[in-house]
Amino acid sequence: MKLLILAALFRFSFAQFDPNTKRTAIVHLFEWRWADLAAECERYLGPNGFGGVQISPPSESIIVTDRWHPWWQRYQPIGYNLCSSSGNENELRDMITRCNNVGVNIYADAVINHMCGAGTHSSCGSYFDANNKDFPIVPYFYLDFNDGKCSIGSGQNWDEDWGFMPSDKALVFADNHENQRGRGVGGASIVTSQALQNGCSLYVGPPIWISQSNVQQQDQNDWQGPPSNSDGSTKPVPINPDSTCGDGWVCEHRWCQIKNMVAFRNVVNGQAFSNWWDNGSNQISFSHGSKGFIVFNNDDWELNETLSTGLPAGTYCDVISGQKESGRCTGKQVVVGGDGRASIRISNQEEDPFIAIHADSKF
């Protein structure tokens, strides 16, 4: 059943909102410094077909030290200056420009109308007094908050939106929609609104994300932030000779399987879903027109079937176990006959018990 749900989500992902790019895979690179993100767009994301990056909130927020700069401090804004642990406004602009220049859109995780409930220090050094609900850099003060509906003093709920009129919400989402179509300043999808008074919180995210990257250290605590130096500053992201990341960073988007499935998505983009097969349990396969074919084995026994791939006859490289390099496959090969069928065998003991082939993996 869980595999069937996965397949349904995979199908659904092709029907999401069009982010104005033929390359539609979006990766989370939360907590990355803007300088590192700009470099990653140029050296890896752009060349490997990623369409966008979702970034952490870029606005001024509190600095938390009792839990050593947890991830959620970025979600406790004290104003809307664009300076954070990722960098300043100029570095943000430079990153957006450089990423856009190589075909990668930027989607900002925006926190609006949701001020911090405690703290004494901010990422930009601006004055604020959370206890008295005084945020002069915005400016907000105590009359701008709805104490009858949420209490800043006792904490906030991220999903509350009390205080916004329906028309105000429409404005927020309309602005976000326009920016996602490339009409935002510098190509960024930063959510903006002029109707921000008298409310608690509203979270607005990007339209889709297909490949998620855990760019923080392995989760030892539910609050853990990015790899940082002794002064609390975020560490740069070093790239090892084998293309992995070092110094505490985990870059799942650089894993071969994920990179290759981004390419798969781009190749099959716009193709009709077809050739569904399943064994009534957790073995399934399907194709996208004549461009791509994928098969999963999530059962506790081997898959050994001859399946319709929808692809032209030829030999294809499986992009999960390897890829096509210099006219050969570094992993498994799949031979498709003249009738579009192929013999597929996947052990349930394999680390990645699925196979994916596409038009560009043929040799």
Short mmCIF file of C-alpha atoms in Angstrom, two decimals:
data_model
loop_
_atom_site.label_atom_id
_atom_site.label_comp_id
_atom_site.label_asym_id
_atom_site.label_seq_id
_atom_site.Cartn_x
_atom_site.Cartn_y
_atom_site.Cartn_z
CA MET A 1 0.00 0.00 0.00
CA LYS A 2 2.75 2.48 0.91
CA LEU A 3 4.35 1.97 -2.49
CA LEU A 4 1.05 2.67 -4.23
CA ILE A 5 0.80 5.91 -2.26
CA LEU A 6 4.33 6.79 -3.37
CA ALA A 7 3.39 6.19 -6.98
CA ALA A 8 0.29 8.34 -6.63
CA LEU A 9 2.39 11.19 -5.25
CA PHE A 10 4.88 10.73 -8.07
CA ARG A 11 2.08 11.07 -10.60
CA PHE A 12 0.59 14.04 -8.76
CA SER A 13 3.90 15.90 -8.82
CA PHE A 14 3.62 16.27 -12.58
CA ALA A 15 0.38 18.21 -12.26
CA GLN A 16 1.65 20.89 -9.88
CA PHE A 17 1.75 24.63 -10.50
CA ASP A 18 4.04 25.56 -13.38
CA PRO A 19 6.94 27.60 -11.89
CA ASN A 20 7.76 29.11 -15.30
CA THR A 21 10.59 26.73 -16.12
CA LYS A 22 10.91 23.48 -18.04
CA ARG A 23 13.19 22.30 -15.24
CA THR A 24 10.75 21.75 -12.43
CA ALA A 25 12.70 20.03 -9.64
CA ILE A 26 13.09 22.29 -6.60
CA VAL A 27 15.55 21.53 -3.81
CA HIS A 28 15.60 22.74 -0.20
CA LEU A 29 18.92 24.33 0.69
CA PHE A 30 17.88 25.63 4.07
CA GLU A 31 20.46 27.49 6.17
CA TRP A 32 23.01 27.76 3.35
CA ARG A 33 24.96 30.99 3.19
CA TRP A 34 24.02 33.04 0.13
CA ALA A 35 27.62 32.93 -1.16
CA ASP A 36 27.69 29.11 -1.00
CA LEU A 37 24.28 28.85 -2.60
CA ALA A 38 25.32 31.08 -5.51
CA ALA A 39 28.35 28.88 -6.10
CA GLU A 40 26.23 25.71 -5.89
CA CYS A 41 23.84 27.06 -8.53
CA GLU A 42 26.73 27.67 -10.91
CA ARG A 43 28.76 24.51 -10.32
CA TYR A 44 26.04 21.92 -9.73
CA LEU A 45 22.35 22.87 -9.71
CA GLY A 46 22.26 24.66 -13.06
CA PRO A 47 24.40 22.12 -14.95
CA ASN A 48 22.39 19.21 -13.51
CA GLY A 49 18.95 20.51 -14.42
CA PHE A 50 17.54 21.75 -11.11
CA GLY A 51 14.84 24.35 -11.66
CA GLY A 52 14.80 26.09 -8.31
CA VAL A 53 15.95 26.36 -4.70
CA GLN A 54 13.84 27.00 -1.63
CA ILE A 55 15.81 29.05 0.88
CA SER A 56 15.41 29.81 4.57
CA PRO A 57 13.70 33.09 5.54
CA PRO A 58 16.14 35.88 4.61
CA SER A 59 14.78 38.48 7.03
CA GLU A 60 16.16 39.78 10.32
CA SER A 61 15.42 37.45 13.21
CA ILE A 62 16.40 36.76 16.80
CA ILE A 63 19.65 35.08 17.79
CA VAL A 64 19.21 32.12 20.13
CA THR A 65 22.20 30.83 22.12
CA ASP A 66 20.70 28.72 24.90
CA ARG A 67 20.11 26.00 22.28
CA TRP A 68 22.98 27.16 20.05
CA HIS A 69 21.40 28.78 17.05
CA PRO A 70 18.51 26.35 16.40
CA TRP A 71 16.90 26.15 12.97
CA TRP A 72 13.76 27.88 14.21
CA GLN A 73 15.47 31.14 15.09
CA ARG A 74 15.12 32.03 11.40
CA TYR A 75 11.34 31.81 11.93
CA GLN A 76 11.32 34.39 14.74
CA PRO A 77 11.58 37.70 12.84
CA ILE A 78 11.92 41.08 14.50
CA GLY A 79 11.77 43.04 11.25
CA TYR A 80 12.06 42.77 7.49
CA ASN A 81 15.65 43.84 6.88
CA LEU A 82 17.31 41.25 4.66
CA CYS A 83 20.19 40.21 6.89
CA SER A 84 20.44 36.79 8.48
CA SER A 85 22.94 34.06 9.26
CA SER A 86 22.97 33.38 5.50
CA GLY A 87 24.25 36.85 4.66
CA ASN A 88 23.26 40.43 3.93
CA GLU A 89 20.99 41.98 1.30
CA ASN A 90 23.77 42.52 -1.26
CA GLU A 91 24.85 38.88 -0.95
CA LEU A 92 21.22 37.81 -1.33
CA ARG A 93 20.82 39.90 -4.50
CA ASP A 94 24.08 38.53 -5.91
CA MET A 95 22.96 34.96 -5.21
CA ILE A 96 19.58 35.48 -6.86
CA THR A 97 21.19 37.00 -9.95
CA ARG A 98 23.82 34.30 -10.28
CA CYS A 99 21.32 31.49 -9.79
CA ASN A 100 18.86 33.02 -12.26
CA ASN A 101 21.66 33.39 -14.80
CA VAL A 102 22.11 29.59 -14.86
CA GLY A 103 18.38 28.86 -15.00
CA VAL A 104 17.73 28.31 -11.29
CA ASN A 105 14.83 30.17 -9.67
CA ILE A 106 14.87 31.17 -5.99
CA TYR A 107 11.84 30.52 -3.77
CA ALA A 108 12.02 32.23 -0.39
CA ASP A 109 10.43 30.68 2.65
CA ALA A 110 8.78 33.84 3.95
CA VAL A 111 7.59 34.58 7.48
CA ILE A 112 5.28 37.56 7.65
CA ASN A 113 3.13 39.07 10.42
CA HIS A 114 4.73 36.69 12.92
CA MET A 115 7.04 38.38 15.37
CA CYS A 116 9.29 36.76 17.96
CA GLY A 117 7.99 36.28 21.51
CA ALA A 118 11.31 36.55 23.35
CA GLY A 119 14.98 37.32 22.91
CA THR A 120 17.28 40.31 23.16
CA HIS A 121 19.60 40.06 20.13
CA SER A 122 18.92 40.11 16.39
CA SER A 123 20.82 39.07 13.28
CA CYS A 124 21.07 42.70 12.09
CA GLY A 125 21.60 44.26 15.50
CA SER A 126 18.32 46.21 15.43
CA TYR A 127 16.64 47.15 18.70
CA PHE A 128 13.43 45.37 19.73
CA ASP A 129 11.53 44.64 22.93
CA ALA A 130 9.49 41.47 22.56
CA ASN A 131 8.06 41.66 26.09
CA ASN A 132 6.47 45.02 25.32
CA LYS A 133 5.70 44.07 21.70
CA ASP A 134 7.85 46.87 20.37
CA PHE A 135 9.45 46.28 16.97
CA PRO A 136 10.37 49.79 15.74
CA ILE A 137 12.30 48.61 12.69
CA VAL A 138 9.00 47.52 11.01
CA PRO A 139 7.43 49.50 12.78
CA TYR A 140 5.04 47.43 14.97
CA PHE A 141 4.03 48.15 18.54
CA TYR A 142 1.57 46.64 21.02
CA LEU A 143 -1.56 48.02 19.34
CA ASP A 144 -0.71 46.05 16.18
CA PHE A 145 -1.21 42.68 17.92
CA ASN A 146 -4.45 40.77 18.57
CA ASP A 147 -4.03 39.60 22.14
CA GLY A 148 -7.59 38.34 22.22
CA LYS A 149 -6.79 35.71 19.61
CA CYS A 150 -3.17 34.78 20.26
CA SER A 151 -0.69 35.57 22.99
CA ILE A 152 2.79 36.63 21.99
CA GLY A 153 3.92 36.29 25.59
CA SER A 154 3.04 32.60 25.79
CA GLY A 155 4.29 31.64 22.35
CA GLN A 156 2.88 31.49 18.83
CA ASN A 157 1.39 28.81 16.67
CA TRP A 158 2.98 28.80 13.24
CA ASP A 159 -0.28 27.97 11.48
CA GLU A 160 -2.47 30.66 13.04
CA ASP A 161 -3.66 33.41 10.74
CA TRP A 162 -5.99 35.40 12.97
CA GLY A 163 -6.11 39.10 12.06
CA PHE A 164 -5.94 38.73 8.27
CA MET A 165 -9.11 39.64 6.42
CA PRO A 166 -9.91 37.33 3.46
CA SER A 167 -8.97 40.08 1.03
CA ASP A 168 -5.61 40.46 2.76
CA LYS A 169 -4.87 36.75 2.34
CA ALA A 170 -5.80 37.00 -1.32
CA LEU A 171 -3.30 39.82 -1.70
CA VAL A 172 -0.52 37.75 -0.14
CA PHE A 173 -1.14 34.74 -2.34
CA ALA A 174 -1.68 36.86 -5.45
CA ASP A 175 1.68 38.56 -4.92
CA ASN A 176 3.33 35.20 -4.41
CA HIS A 177 1.73 33.85 -7.59
CA GLU A 178 2.98 36.80 -9.62
CA ASN A 179 6.51 36.46 -8.28
CA GLN A 180 6.60 32.76 -9.05
CA ARG A 181 5.93 33.63 -12.67
CA GLY A 182 9.12 35.64 -12.81
CA ARG A 183 7.71 39.09 -12.10
CA GLY A 184 9.41 39.48 -8.72
CA VAL A 185 12.38 41.75 -8.17
CA GLY A 186 15.56 40.04 -9.34
CA GLY A 187 13.70 36.83 -10.15
CA ALA A 188 13.11 35.99 -6.47
CA SER A 189 9.84 34.57 -5.18
CA ILE A 190 9.74 36.59 -1.99
CA VAL A 191 6.21 36.95 -0.65
CA THR A 192 5.17 40.54 -0.10
CA SER A 193 2.08 42.26 1.23
CA GLN A 194 1.07 45.72 2.42
CA ALA A 195 -1.70 44.34 4.66
CA LEU A 196 0.25 43.13 7.68
CA GLN A 197 -1.27 44.87 10.69
CA ASN A 198 -3.22 43.29 13.54
CA GLY A 199 -2.56 39.60 13.16
CA CYS A 200 -0.53 36.67 14.41
CA SER A 201 1.05 34.56 11.70
CA LEU A 202 0.75 33.20 8.20
CA TYR A 203 3.17 30.79 6.54
CA VAL A 204 3.47 30.87 2.77
CA GLY A 205 5.64 28.28 1.01
CA PRO A 206 6.60 27.60 -2.60
CA PRO A 207 4.40 25.80 -5.13
CA ILE A 208 6.28 22.49 -5.32
CA TRP A 209 9.43 20.81 -4.18
CA ILE A 210 10.46 17.49 -5.59
CA SER A 211 13.94 16.83 -4.23
CA GLN A 212 14.46 17.67 -0.60
CA SER A 213 17.94 18.17 0.83
CA ASN A 214 18.85 17.75 4.47
CA VAL A 215 21.62 20.30 4.57
CA GLN A 216 21.95 20.33 8.33
CA GLN A 217 23.84 17.94 10.55
CA GLN A 218 22.19 14.62 11.24
CA ASP A 219 19.25 15.33 13.53
CA GLN A 220 20.36 14.68 17.08
CA ASN A 221 17.88 17.20 18.47
CA ASP A 222 14.66 18.53 17.03
CA TRP A 223 16.03 22.07 17.31
CA GLN A 224 19.47 21.57 15.75
CA GLY A 225 20.62 24.24 13.34
CA PRO A 226 23.28 24.21 10.62
CA PRO A 227 26.98 23.45 11.17
CA SER A 228 28.39 26.54 12.85
CA ASN A 229 31.60 28.05 14.16
CA SER A 230 32.37 28.84 17.79
CA ASP A 231 31.04 32.38 17.32
CA GLY A 232 27.71 31.06 16.04
CA SER A 233 28.29 31.95 12.39
CA THR A 234 27.19 29.39 9.82
CA LYS A 235 30.02 27.35 8.33
CA PRO A 236 30.71 27.40 4.58
CA VAL A 237 29.79 24.29 2.58
CA PRO A 238 32.99 22.59 1.40
CA ILE A 239 32.81 20.19 -1.54
CA ASN A 240 34.88 17.03 -1.26
CA PRO A 241 36.77 15.48 -4.21
CA ASP A 242 34.06 12.79 -4.50
CA SER A 243 31.39 15.53 -4.92
CA THR A 244 29.93 15.08 -1.42
CA CYS A 245 29.78 17.88 1.14
CA GLY A 246 31.97 18.08 4.23
CA ASP A 247 32.33 19.78 7.61
CA GLY A 248 28.99 18.54 8.95
CA TRP A 249 26.86 19.30 5.88
CA VAL A 250 24.69 16.58 4.33
CA CYS A 251 23.89 17.34 0.67
CA GLU A 252 21.34 14.77 -0.44
CA HIS A 253 20.76 16.64 -3.69
CA ARG A 254 24.29 15.58 -4.69
CA TRP A 255 23.54 11.87 -4.30
CA CYS A 256 23.76 10.17 -7.68
CA GLN A 257 20.24 8.73 -7.52
CA ILE A 258 18.65 12.11 -6.77
CA LYS A 259 20.67 13.98 -9.39
CA ASN A 260 19.76 11.37 -11.99
CA MET A 261 16.06 11.42 -11.08
CA VAL A 262 16.04 15.19 -11.54
CA ALA A 263 17.25 14.52 -15.07
CA PHE A 264 14.55 11.82 -15.43
CA ARG A 265 11.87 14.32 -14.42
CA ASN A 266 13.11 16.86 -16.94
CA VAL A 267 13.19 14.31 -19.76
CA VAL A 268 9.65 13.03 -19.14
CA ASN A 269 8.15 16.46 -18.41
CA GLY A 270 4.79 16.80 -20.19
CA GLN A 271 4.56 13.14 -21.21
CA ALA A 272 1.35 11.19 -20.64
CA PHE A 273 1.20 8.65 -17.82
CA SER A 274 0.80 5.13 -19.24
CA ASN A 275 1.59 1.39 -19.05
CA TRP A 276 0.66 0.94 -15.42
CA TRP A 277 1.40 -2.49 -13.95
CA ASP A 278 1.26 -3.84 -10.42
CA ASN A 279 1.27 -7.23 -8.75
CA GLY A 280 -1.58 -6.36 -6.40
CA SER A 281 0.88 -5.61 -3.64
CA ASN A 282 4.00 -3.43 -3.60
CA GLN A 283 5.54 -4.06 -7.00
CA ILE A 284 4.57 -1.48 -9.62
CA SER A 285 5.78 0.03 -12.87
CA PHE A 286 4.63 2.75 -15.24
CA SER A 287 5.91 4.92 -18.05
CA HIS A 288 5.64 8.52 -19.20
CA GLY A 289 4.90 8.39 -22.90
CA SER A 290 7.89 7.15 -24.87
CA LYS A 291 10.39 9.07 -22.75
CA GLY A 292 10.71 7.28 -19.41
CA PHE A 293 9.94 4.12 -17.46
CA ILE A 294 10.25 3.28 -13.77
CA VAL A 295 9.64 0.12 -11.73
CA PHE A 296 9.60 -0.38 -7.92
CA ASN A 297 9.90 -3.48 -5.77
CA ASN A 298 8.87 -2.81 -2.19
CA ASP A 299 7.81 -6.36 -1.43
CA ASP A 300 9.71 -8.91 0.63
CA TRP A 301 10.41 -11.05 -2.41
CA GLU A 302 12.05 -10.68 -5.80
CA LEU A 303 10.45 -8.96 -8.77
CA ASN A 304 10.97 -10.93 -11.99
CA GLU A 305 8.65 -9.77 -14.79
CA THR A 306 8.52 -8.83 -18.46
CA LEU A 307 6.97 -5.36 -18.54
CA SER A 308 5.79 -2.79 -21.08
CA THR A 309 8.12 0.20 -20.94
CA GLY A 310 6.63 2.40 -23.66
CA LEU A 311 10.17 3.13 -24.89
CA PRO A 312 11.70 2.46 -28.32
CA ALA A 313 13.86 -0.64 -28.75
CA GLY A 314 17.41 -0.37 -27.48
CA THR A 315 19.69 -0.70 -24.48
CA TYR A 316 19.26 1.76 -21.64
CA CYS A 317 21.28 2.58 -18.54
CA ASP A 318 19.45 2.37 -15.23
CA VAL A 319 19.95 5.79 -13.62
CA ILE A 320 19.45 4.48 -10.08
CA SER A 321 22.32 1.99 -9.95
CA GLY A 322 24.54 4.10 -12.20
CA GLN A 323 24.41 6.26 -15.31
CA LYS A 324 25.55 6.55 -18.90
CA GLU A 325 29.21 7.56 -19.15
CA SER A 326 31.43 7.49 -22.24
CA GLY A 327 29.02 5.26 -24.15
CA ARG A 328 28.61 2.66 -21.42
CA CYS A 329 26.56 1.99 -18.29
CA THR A 330 28.18 2.26 -14.87
CA GLY A 331 25.23 0.36 -13.36
CA LYS A 332 22.51 -1.99 -14.62
CA GLN A 333 21.41 -2.22 -18.25
CA VAL A 334 17.84 -2.66 -19.47
CA VAL A 335 17.24 -4.11 -22.94
CA VAL A 336 13.95 -3.02 -24.53
CA GLY A 337 12.68 -5.17 -27.38
CA GLY A 338 10.90 -4.12 -30.54
CA ASP A 339 7.56 -4.53 -28.79
CA GLY A 340 8.58 -2.06 -26.07
CA ARG A 341 8.84 -4.79 -23.43
CA ALA A 342 11.79 -5.55 -21.18
CA SER A 343 12.71 -8.29 -18.74
CA ILE A 344 13.10 -6.73 -15.29
CA ARG A 345 14.58 -8.40 -12.25
CA ILE A 346 14.93 -6.61 -8.89
CA SER A 347 15.91 -8.37 -5.67
CA ASN A 348 14.15 -7.28 -2.51
CA GLN A 349 17.61 -7.26 -0.87
CA GLU A 350 18.92 -4.39 -3.00
CA GLU A 351 19.70 -1.09 -1.32
CA ASP A 352 17.65 0.76 -3.96
CA PRO A 353 15.03 -1.74 -5.16
CA PHE A 354 13.87 0.16 -8.21
CA ILE A 355 14.98 0.88 -11.77
CA ALA A 356 14.50 4.00 -13.91
CA ILE A 357 15.37 4.52 -17.56
CA HIS A 358 14.69 7.39 -19.95
CA ALA A 359 15.33 8.52 -23.50
CA ASP A 360 18.64 10.20 -22.66
CA SER A 361 19.98 7.11 -20.87
CA LYS A 362 19.87 5.06 -24.08
CA PHE A 363 23.20 4.12 -25.66
#
